Amino acid sequence: MAAGVTIYDVAARAGVSIKSVSRVLNGEANVSPALRESVNTAVAELGYRRNLSARSLAGSSSSIIIAMVDEALTIEHWRSGRGNDYLSRLELGLLMECRQADYYLMVELVDYGAATLRRDLSAMLAAIRPEGVVLTPPNSDHPVVLDVLDEAGVAYARIGPERDLDRGVRIRMDERQAAEDITRHLIELGHRRLAHIAGPSAYSASRLRREGFEAALRKHGLAVDESLILEGDFTFQSGLQGVERLLALAERPTAVFAANDDMALGALQGAAAAGLSVPGALSVAGFDDTPSALFSTPALTTIRQPVAEMAAAAARRLVPTLRGEMPRSSDLNEETVPYQLMVRGSTGPLA
Amino acid sequence: MAAGVTIYDVAARAGVSIKSVSRVLNGEANVSPALRESVNTAVAELGYRRNLSARSLAGSSSSIIIAMVDEALTIEHWRSGRGNDYLSRLELGLLMECRQADYYLMVELVDYGAATLRRDLSAMLAAIRPEGVVLTPPNSDHPVVLDVLDEAGVAYARIGPERDLDRGVRIRMDERQAAEDITRHLIELGHRRLAHIAGPSAYSASRLRREGFEAALRKHGLAVDESLILEGDFTFQSGLQGVERLLALAERPTAVFAANDDMALGALQGAAAAGLSVPGALSVAGFDDTPSALFSTPALTTIRQPVAEMAAAAARRLVPTLRGEMPRSSDLNEETVPYQLMVRGSTGPLA
DNA sequence: CTGCGGGTTGACAGCGCTGTCAAACGGGGG
DNA sequence: CCCCCGTTTGACAGCGCTGTCAACCCGCAG
C-alpha cells in the first residue's frame, strides 16, 4: 500500500533521481515534459505523497498554516460546554482553502495573557515552523504577536485588524458601515427612539459598531441619548439584562440594536418575558448571523458576517503561489469582504 | 531569541551531548538527577522547544493527533455559511487535551465517499504520520477507514461507534438510554400520544434514539404508532415540515421528541406558526443541547451530549503515556460518558 | 571542428531530531 | 586488587526530503 512509499520508490519506478522527482513535485522550472510525465505517472501508480515532516525539515516551506486560538476563550467555552461558532466558521474557511492549496491546518492554543507570551510564541514557531498563521480578533492587533511573527519571518493574516494597518495580510469587513446600515434600517422603519447594547469596549468591533450606530442617528437628525446605550459583554445574559434595564426606563426605546446576536437573542427573550410583542412593540436587531439567529421566534434581523470567506481569503493570501504573483505592496495585502444585511422577522414598524 | 534554538544549543549550554538532552526531554530512564537538572535549566534559559518535524521524522512518535473531518459535510456547511457546532465542541475537547499532553492537533478533510478513499487515506497517513486519529460519527464505523488505520499501525479513537466494538479506542454515550429517558420524561408529564421525528436511518444514532423512544413507550404500556414516527434529515426545515404533518393528523400528538435539536427547533417554530402554545398544547423535546436550544422560546428540553468531554477522553486515550500504563485489554479501551437530561420550558403537562 | 552557454539532470550534504550501539564509569564479589 | 555487570553517557547513522553545486547534454557561433 501507499504506507511507506518514499521519494526513492518513486524515483526508482520512474528511473530518475530523487532530485528530479522533487523538482516535478515542487513545480520547478527547467524540467523536460518527458521527465515530468514519467514522474507523475509513477507518483500516481504508487499513490505517493510527500512526507510533511521531511519536507518542512529539509526545506524552507512547511505547508502548515496555524490558526492561533485564544486559550482563555477556549477554556471558557470548555467550562460552559458550548461550541464556538465564530471559530468553527473560521476553520471551515481555512480548511477549504488548505485543501485547495494542499496545505495543512494546525490549531494551536495561545495564552495571550501569559507573561511569557513572547517566548512561548517564538518557541512554538520554532517547533512547528508554520508557513503562515491566521490571527483573529481581538488578537489580530496584538503588538507582541505581530512583532514575534515579524522577527520569525512567518507570514500572517489578520482577520479584522484595526491598528498597524501596514503589517501582514489584512482581511477586513466594514463593521462601522454595517452597524450604520442596520441602524438606518431601523430608522427607516419609523423608529425614533433607538437603543444600543454595545459589546465590551476592549473589542474594537464593539467600538466600531457603536460608532456606526451613532453615525446613523446623527445622519438622520436624531440625538444620541447616552441613557439608551448600554455596555454588555457579548453574552445572552447581558442582552437579557440590558433589555430589562431599557424597558424599565420612563421613555422606552422602540428598537434595540445589539452588538452581537447572542445579546440580541437575550433581548428578544427579555421582550417576550415583559410581554412585548416583537416587532410590534419592540424591534430587535443583532450582528453576526449566528445559527441561532435563524431559529429564534421571530427570526433575528442581523448582519451576516462572512467569517468563513474571510478565513478563506486569509489562507489564500498566505499561500506563496499567489503571494508571489502579486506585488508586495502593502495595499494589495488588504482585502475587504462584503457583509449582508439580513432582514428577518424581529424588526418592523410599530404596530 | 528562541527562534532557531536547537538541541545542539541546549547541549552546548548544559555541557552534555545532544543525546542526553534528548533523553531528558523524552523522560527516558537511567538519567542522573544532576544531568536532568542541568539540561532542564538550559532548556528553560534558552526557551527551547523541540522541532516537531525533526522529531516525527527521526522517531516513531510524531505528537500529532488528527481530527478527521467529513469533507462532504464541510462543503455543505461552507455553502450554507454556517458553523458546525458538533465539530467545534469536539475540537475544543481535543485542544484541551492536546495542550495537556503537549500534542499537536491537525485537522484533515476526508472525502469518505471517494472511490480512492483507501489510497487517499494511507497516503495522508504516510505524509503526516500522526500518532493517533479521532473519528466521528457516522464515520467511526467506516470499515475501510478502520482497516487502513490498522494497516498503518496508527492508533485511533472512535466517537460513538456502533459496530466492531473490539477495534480501537471507543468513546460512547448511551444514546438509546438517553432517548428512553427523555421519552419517559414526556410520559411522566402525562402525555400518551407521543410522536418522534427521527434522523436519517443511515446514522446509527438515529436508530438508537428511535429505539429508545419506542422502548419507553412499551415500558409504559403505550402502543408504538407508526404514523407518529417520521423521518427527517436533522435539519431545522425537516423538523418544521415534520411537525406540520403531525399537526395535520386527525388525532394530534401532544408531545414530540425530535432526534436532534435543530429539528426540535423547527418543530417549535411550526407549533408557534400553527398557533399552538408550547408546552401548553404541545411539548417538544430535542437531543444534543446545541447553543440554540437555550435561546429558543421556550428553551428546549433536550439531552446534553458531552461532545467536548468525549473528545478529550478520546485524545487522552491516544496519548501513549497513559496508554502504556494500562493493560491493552480491549475492554479497557472503551469509555462511556454520562449524558444529562436538560429539562427546560418546552416540555410540560397539557394546559 | 572546437568552444560556449543555456537547459536539464544528478550527487550529495544537511535540516534537527531519535534509535542503536558502544564506551565509560562505578560498585560489589571473588 | 581485579573482574564483571549494571548504570550512565556519548558517537554516529539515519528519517525523507530540499538546496547547492557540479556534470552533462544540446545547438549554435566562432
Coordinates of C-alpha atoms in Angstrom, one line a residue, chain B residues 151-313:
Chain B
E151 CA -2.6 -1.5 8.5
A152 CA -0.8 1.7 9.0
G153 CA -0.4 1.0 12.7
V154 CA -2.0 4.3 13.7
A155 CA -3.9 4.4 16.9
Y156 CA -7.4 5.7 16.6
A157 CA -10.3 6.7 18.8
R158 CA -13.8 6.3 17.7
I159 CA -16.5 8.6 19.0
G160 CA -19.9 6.9 19.3
P161 CA -19.0 3.6 17.5
E162 CA -21.7 1.0 16.9
R163 CA -20.0 -1.8 15.1
D164 CA -16.7 -3.6 15.5
L165 CA -16.7 -2.9 19.2
D166 CA -13.3 -4.6 19.6
R167 CA -11.4 -2.2 17.5
G168 CA -9.6 1.0 18.5
V169 CA -10.4 3.2 21.4
R170 CA -14.2 3.6 21.8
I171 CA -15.8 6.6 23.5
R172 CA -19.5 6.1 23.8
M173 CA -22.6 7.6 25.1
D174 CA -25.7 5.6 25.8
E175 CA -27.9 7.2 23.1
R176 CA -30.6 4.6 23.4
Q177 CA -31.0 5.1 27.1
A178 CA -30.9 8.8 26.8
A179 CA -33.7 8.7 24.2
E180 CA -35.6 6.4 26.5
D181 CA -35.1 8.8 29.4
I182 CA -36.3 11.9 27.6
T183 CA -39.3 10.0 26.3
R184 CA -40.1 8.8 29.8
H185 CA -39.9 12.3 31.0
L186 CA -42.6 13.2 28.5
I187 CA -44.7 10.2 29.5
E188 CA -44.4 11.2 33.2
L189 CA -45.7 14.6 32.3
G190 CA -48.9 12.8 31.4
H191 CA -48.5 12.6 27.6
R192 CA -50.0 9.5 26.0
R193 CA -49.8 10.4 22.3
L194 CA -46.1 10.9 21.6
A195 CA -44.6 11.5 18.2
H196 CA -41.0 11.1 17.1
I197 CA -39.2 12.9 14.3
A198 CA -36.3 10.6 13.6
G199 CA -33.0 11.3 11.9
P200 CA -31.8 9.6 8.7
S201 CA -31.7 5.9 9.2
A202 CA -28.2 5.8 7.8
Y203 CA -27.0 7.2 11.1
S204 CA -26.9 4.6 13.8
A205 CA -27.6 7.5 16.3
S206 CA -30.9 7.9 14.6
R207 CA -31.7 4.2 15.0
L208 CA -30.7 4.2 18.6
R209 CA -32.7 7.2 19.5
R210 CA -35.7 5.8 17.8
E211 CA -35.2 2.5 19.7
G212 CA -35.1 4.4 23.0
F213 CA -38.2 6.2 22.1
E214 CA -40.1 3.0 21.3
A215 CA -38.7 1.2 24.3
A216 CA -40.0 3.9 26.7
L217 CA -43.5 3.7 25.1
R218 CA -43.6 0.0 25.5
K219 CA -42.3 0.0 29.1
H220 CA -45.2 2.3 29.9
G221 CA -47.8 0.2 28.1
L222 CA -48.2 2.6 25.2
A223 CA -48.6 1.4 21.7
V224 CA -46.0 2.3 19.1
D225 CA -48.0 4.2 16.4
E226 CA -46.0 4.2 13.1
S227 CA -48.0 7.1 11.8
L228 CA -46.5 9.2 14.6
I229 CA -42.9 8.4 13.6
L230 CA -41.5 10.5 10.8
E231 CA -38.0 10.5 9.3
G232 CA -36.3 13.9 9.0
D233 CA -32.8 14.8 8.0
F234 CA -31.5 16.5 11.1
T235 CA -32.3 20.0 9.6
F236 CA -34.4 22.7 11.0
Q237 CA -36.5 22.6 7.9
S238 CA -37.3 18.9 8.2
G239 CA -38.4 19.5 11.8
L240 CA -40.7 22.2 10.7
Q241 CA -42.2 20.1 8.0
G242 CA -42.4 17.1 10.3
V243 CA -44.4 18.9 12.9
E244 CA -46.7 20.4 10.2
R245 CA -47.5 16.9 9.1
L246 CA -48.1 15.7 12.7
L247 CA -50.4 18.6 13.4
A248 CA -52.4 17.9 10.3
L249 CA -53.3 14.4 11.7
A250 CA -56.8 13.8 12.8
E251 CA -55.5 12.7 16.2
R252 CA -52.7 15.1 17.0
P253 CA -49.8 14.1 19.3
T254 CA -49.4 16.1 22.5
A255 CA -45.7 15.7 22.6
V256 CA -42.9 15.4 20.0
F257 CA -39.4 14.1 20.6
A258 CA -37.1 15.1 17.7
A259 CA -33.8 13.2 17.2
N260 CA -31.8 16.4 17.4
D261 CA -32.1 20.0 18.4
D262 CA -32.3 21.5 15.0
M263 CA -35.3 19.5 14.1
A264 CA -36.8 20.2 17.6
L265 CA -36.3 23.9 17.0
G266 CA -38.1 23.6 13.7
A267 CA -40.9 21.8 15.4
L268 CA -41.1 24.6 18.0
Q269 CA -41.4 27.1 15.2
G270 CA -44.0 25.0 13.4
A271 CA -46.1 24.8 16.6
A272 CA -45.9 28.6 17.0
A273 CA -46.9 29.1 13.4
A274 CA -49.9 26.8 14.0
G275 CA -50.9 28.9 17.0
L276 CA -50.2 26.2 19.5
S277 CA -48.7 27.2 22.8
V278 CA -45.7 25.2 24.0
P279 CA -45.8 23.4 26.2
G280 CA -49.5 24.1 27.0
A281 CA -50.7 22.4 23.8
L282 CA -47.6 20.6 22.6
S283 CA -44.4 19.5 24.3
V284 CA -41.3 19.4 22.3
A285 CA -38.0 17.7 23.2
G286 CA -34.7 17.6 21.3
F287 CA -31.4 15.9 21.5
D288 CA -27.8 17.4 21.6
D289 CA -28.2 20.6 23.5
T290 CA -26.9 22.9 20.8
P291 CA -26.4 26.6 21.8
S292 CA -29.7 27.5 20.1
A293 CA -31.6 25.2 22.5
L294 CA -31.1 27.7 25.2
F295 CA -32.1 30.7 23.2
S296 CA -35.4 29.5 21.8
T297 CA -38.7 30.5 23.4
P298 CA -39.4 28.4 25.3
A299 CA -36.0 27.0 25.9
L300 CA -35.7 23.4 24.7
T301 CA -35.8 20.3 26.8
T302 CA -33.0 18.1 25.4
I303 CA -30.2 15.7 26.1
R304 CA -26.9 17.3 26.8
Q305 CA -24.3 15.3 24.9
P306 CA -20.9 15.9 26.3
V307 CA -19.1 16.1 23.0
A308 CA -16.1 18.0 24.3
E309 CA -15.6 15.6 27.1
M310 CA -15.9 12.7 24.7
A311 CA -13.2 14.2 22.5
A312 CA -11.0 14.9 25.4
A313 CA -11.4 11.3 26.6

